[in-house]
Short mmCIF file of C-alpha atoms in Angstrom, two decimals:
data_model
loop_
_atom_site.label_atom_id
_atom_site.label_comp_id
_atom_site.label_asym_id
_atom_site.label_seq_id
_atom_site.Cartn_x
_atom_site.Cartn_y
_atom_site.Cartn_z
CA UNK A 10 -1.31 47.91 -15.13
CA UNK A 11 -2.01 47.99 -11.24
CA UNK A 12 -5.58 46.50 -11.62
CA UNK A 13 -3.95 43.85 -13.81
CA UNK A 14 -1.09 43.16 -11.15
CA UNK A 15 -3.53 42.86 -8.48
CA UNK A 16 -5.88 40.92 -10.12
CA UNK A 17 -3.02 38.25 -11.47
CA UNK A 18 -2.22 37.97 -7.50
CA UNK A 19 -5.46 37.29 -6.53
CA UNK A 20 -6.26 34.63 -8.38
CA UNK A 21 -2.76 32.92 -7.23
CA UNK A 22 -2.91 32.78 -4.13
CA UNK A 23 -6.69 31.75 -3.81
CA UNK A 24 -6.00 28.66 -5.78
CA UNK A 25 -2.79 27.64 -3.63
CA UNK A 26 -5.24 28.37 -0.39
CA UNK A 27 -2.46 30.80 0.49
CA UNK A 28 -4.31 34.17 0.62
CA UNK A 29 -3.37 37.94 2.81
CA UNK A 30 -6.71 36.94 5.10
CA UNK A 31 -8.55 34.51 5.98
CA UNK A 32 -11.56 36.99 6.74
CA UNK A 33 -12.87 39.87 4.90
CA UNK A 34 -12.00 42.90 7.36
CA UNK A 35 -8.49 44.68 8.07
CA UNK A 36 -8.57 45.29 11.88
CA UNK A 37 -6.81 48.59 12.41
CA UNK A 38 -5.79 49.30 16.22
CA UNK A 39 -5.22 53.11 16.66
CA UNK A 40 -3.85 53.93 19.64
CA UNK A 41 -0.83 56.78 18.69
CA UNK A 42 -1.88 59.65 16.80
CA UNK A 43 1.53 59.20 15.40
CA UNK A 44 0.99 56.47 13.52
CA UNK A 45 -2.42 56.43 12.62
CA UNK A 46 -1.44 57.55 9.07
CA UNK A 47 1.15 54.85 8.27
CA UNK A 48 -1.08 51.92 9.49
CA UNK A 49 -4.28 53.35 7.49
CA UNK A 50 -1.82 53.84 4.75
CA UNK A 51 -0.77 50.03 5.04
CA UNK A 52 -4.19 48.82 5.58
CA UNK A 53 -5.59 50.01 2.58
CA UNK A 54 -2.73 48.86 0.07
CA UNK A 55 -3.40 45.82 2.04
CA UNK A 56 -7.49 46.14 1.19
CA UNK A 57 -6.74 46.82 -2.31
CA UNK A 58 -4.76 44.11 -3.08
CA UNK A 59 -7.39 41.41 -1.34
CA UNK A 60 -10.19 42.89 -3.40
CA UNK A 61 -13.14 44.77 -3.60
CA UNK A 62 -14.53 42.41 -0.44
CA UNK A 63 -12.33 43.72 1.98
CA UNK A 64 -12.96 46.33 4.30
CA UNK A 65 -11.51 48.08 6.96
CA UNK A 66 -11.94 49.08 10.39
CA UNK A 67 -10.00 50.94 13.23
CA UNK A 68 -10.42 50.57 16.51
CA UNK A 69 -9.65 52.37 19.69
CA UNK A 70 -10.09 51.13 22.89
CA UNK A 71 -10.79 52.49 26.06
CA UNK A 72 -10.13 50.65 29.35
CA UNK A 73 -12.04 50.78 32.41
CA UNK A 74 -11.36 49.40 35.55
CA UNK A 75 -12.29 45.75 36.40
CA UNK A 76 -14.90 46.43 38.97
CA UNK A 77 -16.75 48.41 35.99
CA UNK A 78 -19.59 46.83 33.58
CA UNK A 79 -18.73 46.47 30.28
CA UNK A 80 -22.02 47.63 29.03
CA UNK A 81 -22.12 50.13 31.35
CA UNK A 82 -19.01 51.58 30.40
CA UNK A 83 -19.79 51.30 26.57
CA UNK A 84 -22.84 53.71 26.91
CA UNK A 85 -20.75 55.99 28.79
CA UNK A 86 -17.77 56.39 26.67
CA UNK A 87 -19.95 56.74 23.45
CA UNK A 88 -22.50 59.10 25.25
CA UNK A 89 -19.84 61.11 26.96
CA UNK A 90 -16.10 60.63 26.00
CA UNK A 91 -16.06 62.20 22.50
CA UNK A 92 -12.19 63.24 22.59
CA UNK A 93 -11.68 59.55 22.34
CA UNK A 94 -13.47 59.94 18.85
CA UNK A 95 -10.44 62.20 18.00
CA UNK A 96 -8.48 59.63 16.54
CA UNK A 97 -11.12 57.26 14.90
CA UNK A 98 -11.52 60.75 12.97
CA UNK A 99 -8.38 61.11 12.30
CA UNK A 100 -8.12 57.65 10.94
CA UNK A 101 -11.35 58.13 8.64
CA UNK A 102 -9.90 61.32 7.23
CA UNK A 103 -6.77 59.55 6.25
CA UNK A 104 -8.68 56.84 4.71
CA UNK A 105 -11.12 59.09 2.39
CA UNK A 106 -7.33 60.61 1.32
CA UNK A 107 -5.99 57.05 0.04
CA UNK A 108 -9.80 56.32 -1.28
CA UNK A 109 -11.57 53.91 1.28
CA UNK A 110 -13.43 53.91 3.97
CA UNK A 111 -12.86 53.44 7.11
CA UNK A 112 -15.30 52.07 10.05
CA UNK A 113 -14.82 53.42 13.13
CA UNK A 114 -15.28 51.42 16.59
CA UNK A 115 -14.46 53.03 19.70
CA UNK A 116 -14.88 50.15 22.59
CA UNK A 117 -14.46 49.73 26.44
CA UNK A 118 -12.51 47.16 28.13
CA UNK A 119 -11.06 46.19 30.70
CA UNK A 120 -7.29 45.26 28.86
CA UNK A 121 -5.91 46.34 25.81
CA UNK A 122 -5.29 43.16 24.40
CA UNK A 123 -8.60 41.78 25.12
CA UNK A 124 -10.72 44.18 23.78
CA UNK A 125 -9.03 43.55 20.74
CA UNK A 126 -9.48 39.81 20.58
CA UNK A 127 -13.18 40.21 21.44
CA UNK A 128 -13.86 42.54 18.58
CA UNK A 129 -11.95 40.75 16.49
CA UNK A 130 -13.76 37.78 16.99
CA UNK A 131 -17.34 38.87 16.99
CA UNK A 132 -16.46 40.08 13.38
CA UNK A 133 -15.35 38.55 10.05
CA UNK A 134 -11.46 39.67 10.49
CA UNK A 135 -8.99 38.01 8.52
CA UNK A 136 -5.25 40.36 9.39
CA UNK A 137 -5.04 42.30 12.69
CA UNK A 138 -2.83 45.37 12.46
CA UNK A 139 -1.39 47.41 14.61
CA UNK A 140 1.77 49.33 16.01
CA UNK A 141 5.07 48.52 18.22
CA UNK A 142 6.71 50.78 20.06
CA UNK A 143 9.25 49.70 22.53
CA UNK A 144 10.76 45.94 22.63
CA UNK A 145 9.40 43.92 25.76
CA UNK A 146 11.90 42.55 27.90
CA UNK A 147 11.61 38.78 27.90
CA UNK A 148 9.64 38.67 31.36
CA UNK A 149 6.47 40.50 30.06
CA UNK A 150 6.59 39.10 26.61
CA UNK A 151 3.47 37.46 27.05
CA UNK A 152 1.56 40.46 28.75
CA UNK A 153 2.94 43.05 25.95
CA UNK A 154 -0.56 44.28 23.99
CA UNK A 155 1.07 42.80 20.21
CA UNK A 156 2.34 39.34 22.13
CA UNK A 157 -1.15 39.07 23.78
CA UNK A 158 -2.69 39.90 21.11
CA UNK A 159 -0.34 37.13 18.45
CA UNK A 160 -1.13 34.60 21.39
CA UNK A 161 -4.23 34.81 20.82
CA UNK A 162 -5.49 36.04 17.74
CA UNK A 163 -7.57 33.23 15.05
CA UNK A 164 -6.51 35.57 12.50
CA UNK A 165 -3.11 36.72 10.46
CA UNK A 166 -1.62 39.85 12.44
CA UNK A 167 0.93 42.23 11.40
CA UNK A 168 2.84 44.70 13.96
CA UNK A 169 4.25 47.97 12.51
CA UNK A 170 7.62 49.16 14.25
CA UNK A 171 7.13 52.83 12.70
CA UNK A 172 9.82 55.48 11.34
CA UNK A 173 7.88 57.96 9.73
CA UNK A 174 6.28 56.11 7.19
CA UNK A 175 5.33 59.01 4.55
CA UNK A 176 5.15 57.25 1.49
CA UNK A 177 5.55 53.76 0.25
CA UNK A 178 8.46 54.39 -2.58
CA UNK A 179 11.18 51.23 -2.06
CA UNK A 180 10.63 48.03 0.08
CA UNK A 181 12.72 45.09 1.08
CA UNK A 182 11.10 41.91 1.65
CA UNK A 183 13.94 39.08 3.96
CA UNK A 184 12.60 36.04 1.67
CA UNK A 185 12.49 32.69 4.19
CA UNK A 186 10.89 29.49 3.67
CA UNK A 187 7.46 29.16 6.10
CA UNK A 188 4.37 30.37 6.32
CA UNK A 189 5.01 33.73 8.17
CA UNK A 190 7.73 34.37 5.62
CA UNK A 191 5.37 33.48 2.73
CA UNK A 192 2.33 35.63 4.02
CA UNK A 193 5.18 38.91 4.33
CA UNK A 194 5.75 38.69 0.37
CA UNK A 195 2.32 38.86 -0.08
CA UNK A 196 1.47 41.70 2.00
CA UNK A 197 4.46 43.38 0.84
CA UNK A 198 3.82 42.84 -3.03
CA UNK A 199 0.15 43.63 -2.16
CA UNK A 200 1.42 47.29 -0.65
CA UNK A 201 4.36 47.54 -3.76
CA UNK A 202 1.67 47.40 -6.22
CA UNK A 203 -0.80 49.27 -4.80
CA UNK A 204 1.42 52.05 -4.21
CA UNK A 205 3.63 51.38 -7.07
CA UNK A 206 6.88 51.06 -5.10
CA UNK A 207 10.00 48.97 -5.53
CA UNK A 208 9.80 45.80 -4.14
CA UNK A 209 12.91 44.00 -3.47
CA UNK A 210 13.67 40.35 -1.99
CA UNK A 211 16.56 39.74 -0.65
CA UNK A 212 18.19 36.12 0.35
CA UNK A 213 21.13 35.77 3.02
CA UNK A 214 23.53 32.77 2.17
CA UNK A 215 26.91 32.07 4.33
CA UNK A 216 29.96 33.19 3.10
CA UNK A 217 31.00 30.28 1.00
CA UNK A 218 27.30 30.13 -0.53
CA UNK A 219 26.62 29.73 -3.94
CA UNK A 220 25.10 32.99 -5.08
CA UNK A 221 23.86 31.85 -8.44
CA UNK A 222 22.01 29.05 -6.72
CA UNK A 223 20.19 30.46 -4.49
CA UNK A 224 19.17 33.44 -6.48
CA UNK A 225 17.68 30.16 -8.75
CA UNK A 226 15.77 29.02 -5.51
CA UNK A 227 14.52 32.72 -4.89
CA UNK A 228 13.04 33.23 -8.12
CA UNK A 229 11.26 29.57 -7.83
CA UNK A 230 9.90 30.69 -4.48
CA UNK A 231 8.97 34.16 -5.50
CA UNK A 232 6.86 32.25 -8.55
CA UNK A 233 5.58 29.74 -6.47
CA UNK A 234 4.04 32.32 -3.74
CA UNK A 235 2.91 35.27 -6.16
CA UNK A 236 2.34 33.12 -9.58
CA UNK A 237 4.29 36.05 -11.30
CA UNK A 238 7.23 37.59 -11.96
CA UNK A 239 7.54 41.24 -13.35
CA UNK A 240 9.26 44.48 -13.22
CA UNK A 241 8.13 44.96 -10.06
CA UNK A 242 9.57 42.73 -7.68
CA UNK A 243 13.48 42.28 -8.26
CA UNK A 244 15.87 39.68 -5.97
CA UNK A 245 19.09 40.02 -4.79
CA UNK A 246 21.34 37.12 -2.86
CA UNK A 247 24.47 38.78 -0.32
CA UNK A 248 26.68 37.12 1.88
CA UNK A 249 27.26 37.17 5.08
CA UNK A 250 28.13 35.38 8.51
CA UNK A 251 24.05 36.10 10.07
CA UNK A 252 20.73 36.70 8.16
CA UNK A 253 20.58 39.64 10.65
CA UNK A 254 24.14 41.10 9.54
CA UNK A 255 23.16 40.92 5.82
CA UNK A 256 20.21 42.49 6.24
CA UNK A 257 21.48 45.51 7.89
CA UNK A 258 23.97 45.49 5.76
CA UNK A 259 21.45 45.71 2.67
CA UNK A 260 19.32 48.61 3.94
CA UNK A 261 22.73 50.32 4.64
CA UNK A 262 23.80 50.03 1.20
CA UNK A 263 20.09 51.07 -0.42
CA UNK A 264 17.79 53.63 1.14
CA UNK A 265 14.02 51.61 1.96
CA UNK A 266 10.82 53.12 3.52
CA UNK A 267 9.18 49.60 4.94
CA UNK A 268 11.06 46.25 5.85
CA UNK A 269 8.86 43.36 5.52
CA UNK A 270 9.85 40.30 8.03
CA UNK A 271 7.94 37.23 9.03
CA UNK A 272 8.41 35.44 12.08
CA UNK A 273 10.70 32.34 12.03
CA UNK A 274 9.87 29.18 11.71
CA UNK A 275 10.36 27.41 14.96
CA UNK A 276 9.04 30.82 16.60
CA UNK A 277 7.07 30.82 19.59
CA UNK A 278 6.07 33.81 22.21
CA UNK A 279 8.46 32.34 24.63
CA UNK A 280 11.74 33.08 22.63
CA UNK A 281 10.65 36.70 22.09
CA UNK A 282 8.41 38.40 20.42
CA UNK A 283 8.24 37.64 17.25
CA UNK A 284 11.60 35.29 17.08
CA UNK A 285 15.01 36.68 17.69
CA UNK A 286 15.60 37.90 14.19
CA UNK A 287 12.70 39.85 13.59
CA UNK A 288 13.03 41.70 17.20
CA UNK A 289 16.60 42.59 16.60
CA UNK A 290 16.44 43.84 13.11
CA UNK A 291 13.22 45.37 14.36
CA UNK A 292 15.29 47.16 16.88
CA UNK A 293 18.32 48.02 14.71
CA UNK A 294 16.78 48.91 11.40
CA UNK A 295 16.67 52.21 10.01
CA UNK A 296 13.28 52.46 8.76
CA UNK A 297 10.01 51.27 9.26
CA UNK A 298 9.33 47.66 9.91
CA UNK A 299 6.24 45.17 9.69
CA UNK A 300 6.37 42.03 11.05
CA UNK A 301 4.04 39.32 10.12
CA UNK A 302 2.31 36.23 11.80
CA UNK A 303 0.14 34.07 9.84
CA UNK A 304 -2.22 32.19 12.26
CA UNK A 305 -2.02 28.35 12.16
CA UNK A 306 -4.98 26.85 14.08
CA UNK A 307 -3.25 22.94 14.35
CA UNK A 308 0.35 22.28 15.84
CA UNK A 309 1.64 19.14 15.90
CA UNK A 310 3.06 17.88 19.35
CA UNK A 311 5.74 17.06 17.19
CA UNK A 312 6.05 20.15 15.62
CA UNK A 313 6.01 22.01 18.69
CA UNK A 314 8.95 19.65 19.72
CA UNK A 315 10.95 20.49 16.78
CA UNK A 316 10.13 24.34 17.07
CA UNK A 317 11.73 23.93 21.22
CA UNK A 318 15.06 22.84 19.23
CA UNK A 319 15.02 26.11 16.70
CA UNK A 320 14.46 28.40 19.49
CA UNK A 321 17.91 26.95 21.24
CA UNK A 322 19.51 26.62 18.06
CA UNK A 323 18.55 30.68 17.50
CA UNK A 324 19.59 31.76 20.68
CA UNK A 325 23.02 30.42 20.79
CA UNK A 326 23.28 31.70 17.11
CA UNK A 327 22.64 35.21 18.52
CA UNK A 328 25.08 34.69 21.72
CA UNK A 329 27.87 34.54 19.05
CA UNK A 330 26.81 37.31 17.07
CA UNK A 331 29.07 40.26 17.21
#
């Protein structure tokens, strides 16, 4: 039934061009012991569900000062540093338990965030993924490690805000129109079916919305991003005043292990890190949380116009919030 599932998927969203990578290789940051076992656990649902192409990698970098060589420091840290090996182990221990493998790269630079891009770019990587701790205030948005690294990524990434991710048993998916949105229901039907969880989507309408309606328009989107409907993936339309209200309010009323959110439309690093929405909820939200950004190489002047109006329109929205 999985195989079948995953298979159906597959051949979806490569004929509508709308597929979980763009590259063959899951780029796994490990950096917390902590949550080296929810993002390998992620990552290979995620593998699984591209394919028997994919593959996956983590990565742990080590920084040096500026005045050091690269190279120099690269023969060091694999000649000398072997308790920074600790956690690539740990990583390919966790993988041979959820049955792939992982490669391990342990690499020196001089900043977080660009060691990552560069390895990322000398290989065939299609979704970076890796964890969030604390929310950046506004003024370092753009030097935080997972805004650096969205900024400037030429790949999909997705940043896990983890909770204790054990298992994989019930996940809610906030269903939006965009391409960020879009990409989220894949990855999170690719991780539902691969670890044969729940998978609900859920739809926020005002409170004079028309439920029936829009649970129409959710089903139509649901088919027209996965190709299928099934057992597996059920909808569900509530009201409320804010998208951010009525999804709190959802996870309050049913217990989830993994919110799936994708960063607005109009969304760019300088409203926050991944929109206002998604950092709130990301913030507020009782379990864990991964937030996805589909990379779009071309932006339209005018489209970049249009996205300055959504980001005023979003943060007055949130001034009024209660």
């Amino acid at each position: 039934m999985l195989d079948s599932l995953l298979r159906q998927k597959r051949i979806r969203t490569h004929a509508t061009g709308m597929s979980l990578m763009g590259g063959r290789e899951i780029l796994v940051l490990v950096a917390n012991p902590r949550t080296v076992k929810s993002l390998i656990t992620l990552a290979s649902a995620i593998a699984r569900g591209e394919g028997k192409g994919a593959e996956i990698a983590a990565l742990k970098i080590v920084t040096v000062p500026l005045q050091t060589p690269l190279s120099a420091a690269q023969e060091y840290i694999v000649r000398q540093e072997r308790g920074e090996r600790s956690i690539l182990d740990q990583a390919m221990e966790h993988g041979k338990t959820m049955g792939v493998d992982i490669q391990p790269l342990l690499r020196a630079a001089h900043q977080v965030p660009t060691g990552i891009l560069s390895v990322a770019e000398s290989r065939d990587v299609g979704l970076i993924l890796l964890g969030w701790w604390e929310p950046p205030s506004r003024c370092d948005i753009e030097t935080h490690v997972a805004g650096a690294v969205i900024r400037g990524a030429k790949c999909n990434v997705a940043v896990l805000r983890d909770r204790g991710l054990d298992q994989v048993r019930s996940i809610l998916i906030a269903a939006a129109e965009g391409t960020h949105a879009r990409l989220g229901l894949l990855l999170a039907y690719a991780i539902a079916a691969s670890a044969a969880a729940e998978l609900t989507v859920l739809r926020v309408t005002g409170p004079e919305g028309d439920v029936g309606g829009e649970k129409q328009a959710l089903e139509r989107l649901i088919t027209d991003i996965l190709g299928i409907t099934d057992g597996r993936v059920a909808t569900r339309v509530v009201k409320d005043k804010s998208v951010i209200g009525g999804i709190l309010t959802e996870m309050k009323r049913t217990k989830y292990d993994l919110l799936v959110i994708g960063a607005p439309r109009g969304w760019t690093l300088r409203d926050a890190l991944f929109g206002s929405l998604p950092d709130i909820i990301g913030s507020q939200a009782s379990c864990s949380v991964l937030m996805v950004h589909r990379y779009e190489p071309k932006v339209s002047w005018l489209r970049q116009t249009l996205n300055l109006n959504n980001i005023f329109k979003r943060a007055c929205h949130c001034e009024q919030m209660p």
